[in-house]
PDB file of C-alpha atoms in Angstrom:
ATOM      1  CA  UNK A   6     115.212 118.973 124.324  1.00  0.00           C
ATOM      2  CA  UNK A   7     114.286 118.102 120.385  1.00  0.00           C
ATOM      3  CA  UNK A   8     112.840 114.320 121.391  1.00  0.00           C
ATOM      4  CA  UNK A   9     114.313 111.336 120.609  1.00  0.00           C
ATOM      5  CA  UNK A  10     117.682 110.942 118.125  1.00  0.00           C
ATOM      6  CA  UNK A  11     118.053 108.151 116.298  1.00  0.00           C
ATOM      7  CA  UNK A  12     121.532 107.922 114.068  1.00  0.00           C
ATOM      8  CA  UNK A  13     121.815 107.330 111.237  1.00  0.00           C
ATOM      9  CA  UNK A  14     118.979 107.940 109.650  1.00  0.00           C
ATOM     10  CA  UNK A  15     119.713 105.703 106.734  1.00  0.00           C
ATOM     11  CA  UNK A  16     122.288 102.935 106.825  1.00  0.00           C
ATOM     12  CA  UNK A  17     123.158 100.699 103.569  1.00  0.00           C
ATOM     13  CA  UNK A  18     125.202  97.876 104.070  1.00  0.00           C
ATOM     14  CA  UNK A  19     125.863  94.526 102.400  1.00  0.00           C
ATOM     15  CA  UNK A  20     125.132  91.300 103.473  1.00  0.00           C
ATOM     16  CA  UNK A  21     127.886  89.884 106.091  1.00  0.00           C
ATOM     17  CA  UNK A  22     128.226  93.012 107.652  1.00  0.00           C
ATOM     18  CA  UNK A  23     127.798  94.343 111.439  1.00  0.00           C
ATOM     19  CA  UNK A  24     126.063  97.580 111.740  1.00  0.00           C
ATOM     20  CA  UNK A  25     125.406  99.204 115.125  1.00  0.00           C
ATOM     21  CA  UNK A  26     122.877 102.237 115.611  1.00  0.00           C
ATOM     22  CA  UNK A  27     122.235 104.708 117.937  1.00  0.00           C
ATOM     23  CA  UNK A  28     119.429 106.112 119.820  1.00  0.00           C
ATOM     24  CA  UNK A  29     119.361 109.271 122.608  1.00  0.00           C
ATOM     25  CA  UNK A  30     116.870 109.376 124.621  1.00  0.00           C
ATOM     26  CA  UNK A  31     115.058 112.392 126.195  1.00  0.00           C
ATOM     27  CA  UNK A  32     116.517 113.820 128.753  1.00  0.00           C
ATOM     28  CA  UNK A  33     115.545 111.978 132.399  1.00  0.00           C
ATOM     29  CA  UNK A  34     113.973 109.632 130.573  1.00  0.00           C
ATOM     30  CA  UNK A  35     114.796 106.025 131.810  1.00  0.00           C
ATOM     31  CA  UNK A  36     112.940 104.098 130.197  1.00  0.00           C
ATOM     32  CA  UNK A  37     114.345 102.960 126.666  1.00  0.00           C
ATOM     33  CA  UNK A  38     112.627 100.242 124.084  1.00  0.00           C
ATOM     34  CA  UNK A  39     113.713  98.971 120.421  1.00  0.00           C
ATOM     35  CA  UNK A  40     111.245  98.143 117.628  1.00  0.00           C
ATOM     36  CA  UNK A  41     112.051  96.389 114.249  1.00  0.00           C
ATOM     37  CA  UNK A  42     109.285  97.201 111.777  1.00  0.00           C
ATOM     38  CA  UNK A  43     108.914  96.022 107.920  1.00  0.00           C
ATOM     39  CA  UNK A  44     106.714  97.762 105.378  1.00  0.00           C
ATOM     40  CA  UNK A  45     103.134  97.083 106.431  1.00  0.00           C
ATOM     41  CA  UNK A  46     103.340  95.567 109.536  1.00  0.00           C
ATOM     42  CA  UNK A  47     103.077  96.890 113.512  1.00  0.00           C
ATOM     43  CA  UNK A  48     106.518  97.364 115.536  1.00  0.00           C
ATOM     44  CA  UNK A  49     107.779  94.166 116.246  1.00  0.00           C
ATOM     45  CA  UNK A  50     109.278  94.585 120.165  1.00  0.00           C
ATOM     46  CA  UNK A  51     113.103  93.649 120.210  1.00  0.00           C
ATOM     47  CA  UNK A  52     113.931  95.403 123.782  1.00  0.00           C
ATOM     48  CA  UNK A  53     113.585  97.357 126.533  1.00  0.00           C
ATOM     49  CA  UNK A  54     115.882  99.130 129.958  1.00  0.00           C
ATOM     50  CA  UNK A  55     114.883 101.081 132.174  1.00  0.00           C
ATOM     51  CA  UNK A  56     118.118 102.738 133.107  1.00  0.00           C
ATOM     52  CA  UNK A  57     121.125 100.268 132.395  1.00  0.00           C
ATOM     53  CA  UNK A  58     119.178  97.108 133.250  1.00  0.00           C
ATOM     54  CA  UNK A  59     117.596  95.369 130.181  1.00  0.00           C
ATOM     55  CA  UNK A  60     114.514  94.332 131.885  1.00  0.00           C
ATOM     56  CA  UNK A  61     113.587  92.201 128.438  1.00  0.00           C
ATOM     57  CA  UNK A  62     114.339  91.079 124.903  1.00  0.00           C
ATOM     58  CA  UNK A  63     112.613  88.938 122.306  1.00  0.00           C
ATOM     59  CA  UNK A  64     114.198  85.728 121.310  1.00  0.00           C
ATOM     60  CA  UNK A  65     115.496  87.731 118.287  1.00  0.00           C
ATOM     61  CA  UNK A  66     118.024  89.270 120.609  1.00  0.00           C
ATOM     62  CA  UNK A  67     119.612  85.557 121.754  1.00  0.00           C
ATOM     63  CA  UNK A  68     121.451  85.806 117.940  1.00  0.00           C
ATOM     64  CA  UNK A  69     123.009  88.128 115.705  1.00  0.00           C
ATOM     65  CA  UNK A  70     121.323  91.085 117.651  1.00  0.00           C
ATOM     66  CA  UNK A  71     122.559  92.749 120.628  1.00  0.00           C
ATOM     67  CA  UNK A  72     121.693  96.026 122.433  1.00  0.00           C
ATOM     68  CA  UNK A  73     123.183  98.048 124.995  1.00  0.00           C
ATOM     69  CA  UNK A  74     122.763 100.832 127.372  1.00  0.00           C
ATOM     70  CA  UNK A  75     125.826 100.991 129.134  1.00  0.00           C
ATOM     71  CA  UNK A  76     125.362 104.451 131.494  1.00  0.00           C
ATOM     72  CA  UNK A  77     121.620 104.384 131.388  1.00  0.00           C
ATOM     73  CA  UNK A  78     122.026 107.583 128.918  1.00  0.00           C
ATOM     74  CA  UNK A  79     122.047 106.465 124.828  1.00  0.00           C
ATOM     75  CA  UNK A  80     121.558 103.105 123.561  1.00  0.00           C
ATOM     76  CA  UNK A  81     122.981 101.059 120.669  1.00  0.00           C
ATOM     77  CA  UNK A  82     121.972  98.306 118.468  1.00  0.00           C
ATOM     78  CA  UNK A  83     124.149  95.995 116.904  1.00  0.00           C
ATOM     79  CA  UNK A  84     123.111  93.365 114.177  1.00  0.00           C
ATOM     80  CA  UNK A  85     125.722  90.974 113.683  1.00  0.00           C
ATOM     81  CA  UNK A  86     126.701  88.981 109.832  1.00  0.00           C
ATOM     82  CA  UNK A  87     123.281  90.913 108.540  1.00  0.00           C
ATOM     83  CA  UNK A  88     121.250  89.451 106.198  1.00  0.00           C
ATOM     84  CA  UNK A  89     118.935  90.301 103.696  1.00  0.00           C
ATOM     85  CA  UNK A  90     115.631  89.935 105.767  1.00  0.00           C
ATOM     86  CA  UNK A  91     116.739  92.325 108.317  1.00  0.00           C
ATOM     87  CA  UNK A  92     116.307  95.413 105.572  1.00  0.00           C
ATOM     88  CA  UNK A  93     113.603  97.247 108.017  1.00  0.00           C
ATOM     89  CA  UNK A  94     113.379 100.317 110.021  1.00  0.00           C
ATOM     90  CA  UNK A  95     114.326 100.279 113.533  1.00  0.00           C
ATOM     91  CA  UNK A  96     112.487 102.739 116.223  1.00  0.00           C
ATOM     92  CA  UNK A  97     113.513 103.304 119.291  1.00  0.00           C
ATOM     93  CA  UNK A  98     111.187 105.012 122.010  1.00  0.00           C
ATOM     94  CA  UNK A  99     111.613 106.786 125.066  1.00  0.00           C
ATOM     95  CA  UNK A 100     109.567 107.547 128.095  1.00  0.00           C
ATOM     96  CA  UNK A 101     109.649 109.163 131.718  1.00  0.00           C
ATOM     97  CA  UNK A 102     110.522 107.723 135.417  1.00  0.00           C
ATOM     98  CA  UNK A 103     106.805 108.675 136.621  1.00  0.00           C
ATOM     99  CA  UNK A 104     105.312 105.267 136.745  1.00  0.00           C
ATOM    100  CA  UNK A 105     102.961 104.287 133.184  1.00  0.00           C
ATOM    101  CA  UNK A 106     103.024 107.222 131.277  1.00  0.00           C
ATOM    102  CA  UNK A 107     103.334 108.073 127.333  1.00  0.00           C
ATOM    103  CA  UNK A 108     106.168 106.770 125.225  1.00  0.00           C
ATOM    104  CA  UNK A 109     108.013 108.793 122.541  1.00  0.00           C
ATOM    105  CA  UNK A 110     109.618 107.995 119.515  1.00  0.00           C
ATOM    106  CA  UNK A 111     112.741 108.400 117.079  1.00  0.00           C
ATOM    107  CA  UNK A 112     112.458 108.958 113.236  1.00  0.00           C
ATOM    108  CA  UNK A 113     113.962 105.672 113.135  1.00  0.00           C
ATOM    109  CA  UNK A 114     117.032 104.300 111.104  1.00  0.00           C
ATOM    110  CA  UNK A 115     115.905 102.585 107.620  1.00  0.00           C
ATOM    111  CA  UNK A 116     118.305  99.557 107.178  1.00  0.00           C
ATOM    112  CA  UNK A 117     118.728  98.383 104.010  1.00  0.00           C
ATOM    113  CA  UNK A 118     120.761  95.259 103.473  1.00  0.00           C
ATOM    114  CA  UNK A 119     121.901  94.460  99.815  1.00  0.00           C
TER     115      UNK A 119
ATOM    116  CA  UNK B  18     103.248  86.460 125.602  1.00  0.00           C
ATOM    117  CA  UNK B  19     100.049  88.851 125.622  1.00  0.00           C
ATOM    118  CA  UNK B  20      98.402  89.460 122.421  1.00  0.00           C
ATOM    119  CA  UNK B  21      97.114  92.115 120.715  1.00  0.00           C
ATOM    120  CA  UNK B  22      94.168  92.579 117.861  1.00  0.00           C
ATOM    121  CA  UNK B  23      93.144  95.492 116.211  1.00  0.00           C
ATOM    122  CA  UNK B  24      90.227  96.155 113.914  1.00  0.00           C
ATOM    123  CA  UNK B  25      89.060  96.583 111.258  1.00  0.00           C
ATOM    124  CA  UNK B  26      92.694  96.111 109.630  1.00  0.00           C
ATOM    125  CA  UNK B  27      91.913  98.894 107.109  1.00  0.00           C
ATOM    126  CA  UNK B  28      89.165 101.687 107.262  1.00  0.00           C
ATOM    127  CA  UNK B  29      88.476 104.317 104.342  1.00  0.00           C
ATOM    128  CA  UNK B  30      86.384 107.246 104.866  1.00  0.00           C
ATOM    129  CA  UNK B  31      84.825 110.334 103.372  1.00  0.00           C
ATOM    130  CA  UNK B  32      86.249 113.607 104.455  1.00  0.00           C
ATOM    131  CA  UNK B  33      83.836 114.614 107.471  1.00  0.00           C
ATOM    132  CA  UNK B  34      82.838 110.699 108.626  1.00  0.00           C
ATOM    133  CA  UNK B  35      83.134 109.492 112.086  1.00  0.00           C
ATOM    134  CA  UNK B  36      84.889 106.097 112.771  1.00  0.00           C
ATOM    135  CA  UNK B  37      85.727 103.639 115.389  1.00  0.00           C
ATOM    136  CA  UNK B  38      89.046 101.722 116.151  1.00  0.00           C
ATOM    137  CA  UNK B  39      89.272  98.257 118.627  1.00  0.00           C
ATOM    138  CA  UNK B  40      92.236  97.064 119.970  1.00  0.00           C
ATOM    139  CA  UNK B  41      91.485  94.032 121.841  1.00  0.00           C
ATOM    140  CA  UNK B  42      94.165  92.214 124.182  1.00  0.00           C
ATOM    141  CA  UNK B  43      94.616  88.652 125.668  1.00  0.00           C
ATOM    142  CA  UNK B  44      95.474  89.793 129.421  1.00  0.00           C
ATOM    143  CA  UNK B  45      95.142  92.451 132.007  1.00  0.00           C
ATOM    144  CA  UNK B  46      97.605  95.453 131.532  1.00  0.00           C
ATOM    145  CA  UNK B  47      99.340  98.108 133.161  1.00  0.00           C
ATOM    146  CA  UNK B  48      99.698 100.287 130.245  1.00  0.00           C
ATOM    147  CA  UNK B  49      97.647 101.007 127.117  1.00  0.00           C
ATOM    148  CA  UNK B  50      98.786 103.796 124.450  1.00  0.00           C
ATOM    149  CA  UNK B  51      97.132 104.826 120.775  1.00  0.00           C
ATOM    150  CA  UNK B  52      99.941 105.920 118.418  1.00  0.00           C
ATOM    151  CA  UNK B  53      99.170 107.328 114.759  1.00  0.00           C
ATOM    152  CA  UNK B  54     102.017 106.594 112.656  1.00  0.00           C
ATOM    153  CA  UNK B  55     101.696 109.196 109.728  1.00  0.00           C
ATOM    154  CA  UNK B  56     102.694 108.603 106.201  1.00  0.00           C
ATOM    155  CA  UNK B  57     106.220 109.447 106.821  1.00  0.00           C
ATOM    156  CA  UNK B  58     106.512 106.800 109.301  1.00  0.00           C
ATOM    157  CA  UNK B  59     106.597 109.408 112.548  1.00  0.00           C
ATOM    158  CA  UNK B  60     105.176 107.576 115.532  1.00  0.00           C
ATOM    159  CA  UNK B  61     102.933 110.230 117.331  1.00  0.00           C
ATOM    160  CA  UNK B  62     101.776 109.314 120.743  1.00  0.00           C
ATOM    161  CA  UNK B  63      97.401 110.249 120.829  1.00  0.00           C
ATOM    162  CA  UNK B  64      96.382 108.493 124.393  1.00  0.00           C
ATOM    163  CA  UNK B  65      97.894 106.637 127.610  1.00  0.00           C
ATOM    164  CA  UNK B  66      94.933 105.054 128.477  1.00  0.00           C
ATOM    165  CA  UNK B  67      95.018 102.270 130.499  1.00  0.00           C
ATOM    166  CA  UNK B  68      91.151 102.412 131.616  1.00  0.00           C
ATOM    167  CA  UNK B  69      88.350 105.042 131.593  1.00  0.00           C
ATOM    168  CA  UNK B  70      87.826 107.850 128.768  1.00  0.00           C
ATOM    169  CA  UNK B  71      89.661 110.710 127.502  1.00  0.00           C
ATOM    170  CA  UNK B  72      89.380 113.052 124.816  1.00  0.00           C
ATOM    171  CA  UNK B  73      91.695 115.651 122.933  1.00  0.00           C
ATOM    172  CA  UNK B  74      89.794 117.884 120.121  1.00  0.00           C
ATOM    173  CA  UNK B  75      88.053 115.534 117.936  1.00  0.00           C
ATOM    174  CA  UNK B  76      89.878 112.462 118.716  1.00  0.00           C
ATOM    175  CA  UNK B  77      88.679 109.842 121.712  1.00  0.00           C
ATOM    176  CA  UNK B  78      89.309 107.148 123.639  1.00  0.00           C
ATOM    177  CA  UNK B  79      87.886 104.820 126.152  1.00  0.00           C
ATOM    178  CA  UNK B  80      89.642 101.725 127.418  1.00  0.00           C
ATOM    179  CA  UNK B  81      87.437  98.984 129.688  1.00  0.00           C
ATOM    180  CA  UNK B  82      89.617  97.389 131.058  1.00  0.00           C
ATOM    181  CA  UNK B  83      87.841  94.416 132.664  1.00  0.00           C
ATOM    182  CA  UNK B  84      87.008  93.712 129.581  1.00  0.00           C
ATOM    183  CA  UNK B  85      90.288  93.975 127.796  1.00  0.00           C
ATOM    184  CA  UNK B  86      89.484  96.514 125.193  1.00  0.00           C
ATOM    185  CA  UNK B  87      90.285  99.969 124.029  1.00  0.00           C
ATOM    186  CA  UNK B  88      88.431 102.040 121.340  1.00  0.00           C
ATOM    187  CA  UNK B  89      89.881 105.232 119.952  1.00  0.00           C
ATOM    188  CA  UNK B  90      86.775 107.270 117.924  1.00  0.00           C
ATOM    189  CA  UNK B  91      87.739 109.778 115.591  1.00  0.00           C
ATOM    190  CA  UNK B  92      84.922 112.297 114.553  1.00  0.00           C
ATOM    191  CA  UNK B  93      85.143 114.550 111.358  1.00  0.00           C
ATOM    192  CA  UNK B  94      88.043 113.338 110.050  1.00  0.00           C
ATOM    193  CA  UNK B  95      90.598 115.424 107.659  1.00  0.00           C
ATOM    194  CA  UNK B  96      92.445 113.701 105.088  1.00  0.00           C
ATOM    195  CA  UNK B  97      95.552 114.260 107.779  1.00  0.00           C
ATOM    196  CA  UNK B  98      94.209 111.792 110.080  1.00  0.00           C
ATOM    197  CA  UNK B  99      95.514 109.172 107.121  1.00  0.00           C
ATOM    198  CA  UNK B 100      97.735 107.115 108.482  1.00  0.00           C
ATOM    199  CA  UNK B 101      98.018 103.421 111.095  1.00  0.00           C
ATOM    200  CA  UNK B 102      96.572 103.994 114.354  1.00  0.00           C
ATOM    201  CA  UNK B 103      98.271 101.259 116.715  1.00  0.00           C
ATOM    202  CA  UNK B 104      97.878 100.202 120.376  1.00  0.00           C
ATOM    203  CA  UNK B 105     100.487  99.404 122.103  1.00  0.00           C
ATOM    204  CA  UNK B 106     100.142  97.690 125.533  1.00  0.00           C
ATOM    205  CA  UNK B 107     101.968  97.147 128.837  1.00  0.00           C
ATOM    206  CA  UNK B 108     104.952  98.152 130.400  1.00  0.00           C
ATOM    207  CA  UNK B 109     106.881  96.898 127.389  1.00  0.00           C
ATOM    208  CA  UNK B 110     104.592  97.958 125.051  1.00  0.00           C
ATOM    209  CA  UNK B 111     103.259  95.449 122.975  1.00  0.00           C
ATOM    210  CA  UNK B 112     101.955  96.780 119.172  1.00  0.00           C
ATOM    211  CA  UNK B 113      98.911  95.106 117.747  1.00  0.00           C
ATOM    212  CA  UNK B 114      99.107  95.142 113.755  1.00  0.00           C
ATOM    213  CA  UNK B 115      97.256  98.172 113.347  1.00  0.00           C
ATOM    214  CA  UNK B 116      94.374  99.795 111.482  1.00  0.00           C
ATOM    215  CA  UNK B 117      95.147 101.797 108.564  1.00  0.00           C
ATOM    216  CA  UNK B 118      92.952 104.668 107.651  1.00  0.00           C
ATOM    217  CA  UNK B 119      92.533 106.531 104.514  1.00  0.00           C
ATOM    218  CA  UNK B 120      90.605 109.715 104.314  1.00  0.00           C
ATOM    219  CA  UNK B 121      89.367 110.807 101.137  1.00  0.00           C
ATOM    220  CA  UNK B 122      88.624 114.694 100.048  1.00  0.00           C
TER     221      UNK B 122
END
């Protein structure tokens, strides 16, 4: 197993339009969060499932963005009508069944919205 | 929601120094993890640590729980440990702001 994937690693798009990314998990791995960080500042929490069930979301997710993890496998990530302010890099993180243990992360995907 | 503070917000050190990082939180937890996110943005995962001590090479940490807060000690630090250290908390992992360090040869 080579850790988490996150595709693509770079997305450019302009302003109006829907992007959706893509994160695999480890293998056996249930447990699957999404992070939206800008340049100086801590991983903001957007998500998380633990298998298919999104167990919770920020408020962020009640508009334009929408995640999904339809076999409890790979997620996606969908922004909706981007905008300018959502230029960031999104992580996504990983971790086992086994009750509290260690996360893992992706590379992340560097949005940049022009 | 809980909340999460980390200090000192930025740390620079001599090559060799020793140095201490808090992450203080509003509420009990479940879950408490130090990440070092290196210059190229790569989240590495140091500690789970949601109470007592533990220690790997030079870095550790020690997490009282009662009290809600963690400290992650790093002794003669190499211009590699550069980078944020973050804490991260609960089952949904909450991320304080982070402390960045700088290391200097």
């Amino acid at each position: 197993d080579t850790g988490v994937s996150q595709n693509p690693r770079h997305k450019i798009t302009k302003r109006g339009q829907n992007v959706t990314f893509r994160c695999d998990p480890i293998s056996e791995h249930n447990r699957l969060y999404w992070y939206r960080q800008t340049l100086g500042q801590g991983p903001e929490f957007l998500t998380y499932f633990q298998n298919e069930a999104q167990l919770e979301k920020s408020r962020l997710l009640s508009d334009r963005f929408s995640a999904e993890r339809p076999k409890g496998s790979f997620s996606t990530l969908e922004i909706q009508r981007t905008e300018q302010g959502d230029s960031a890099m999104y992580l996504c993180a990983s971790s086992p069944p086994r009750t509290n243990t260690e996360a893992f992360f992706g590379q992340g995907t560097r949005l940049t919205v022009v | 929601g809980i909340q999460v503070e980390q200090s000192p917000p930025d740390l620079i050190l001599q090559e060799g120094a020793n140095s201490t990082l808090r992450c203080n939180f509003s509420d009990s937890v479940n879950n408490l993890q130090w990440f070092h996110q290196n210059p190229w943005g790569q989240l590495i995962n140091l500690f789970y640590i949601p109470s007592g001590t533990k220690q790997n090479g030079r870095l550790s940490a020690t997490t009282v729980a009662t009290e809600r807060y963690s400290l992650l000690y790093i002794s003669s630090s190499q211009t590699t440990d550069s980078g944020v250290y973050f804490c991260a908390v609960d089952n949904d992992m909450r991320f304080g702001a982070g402390t960045r360090l700088t290391v200097k040869p």
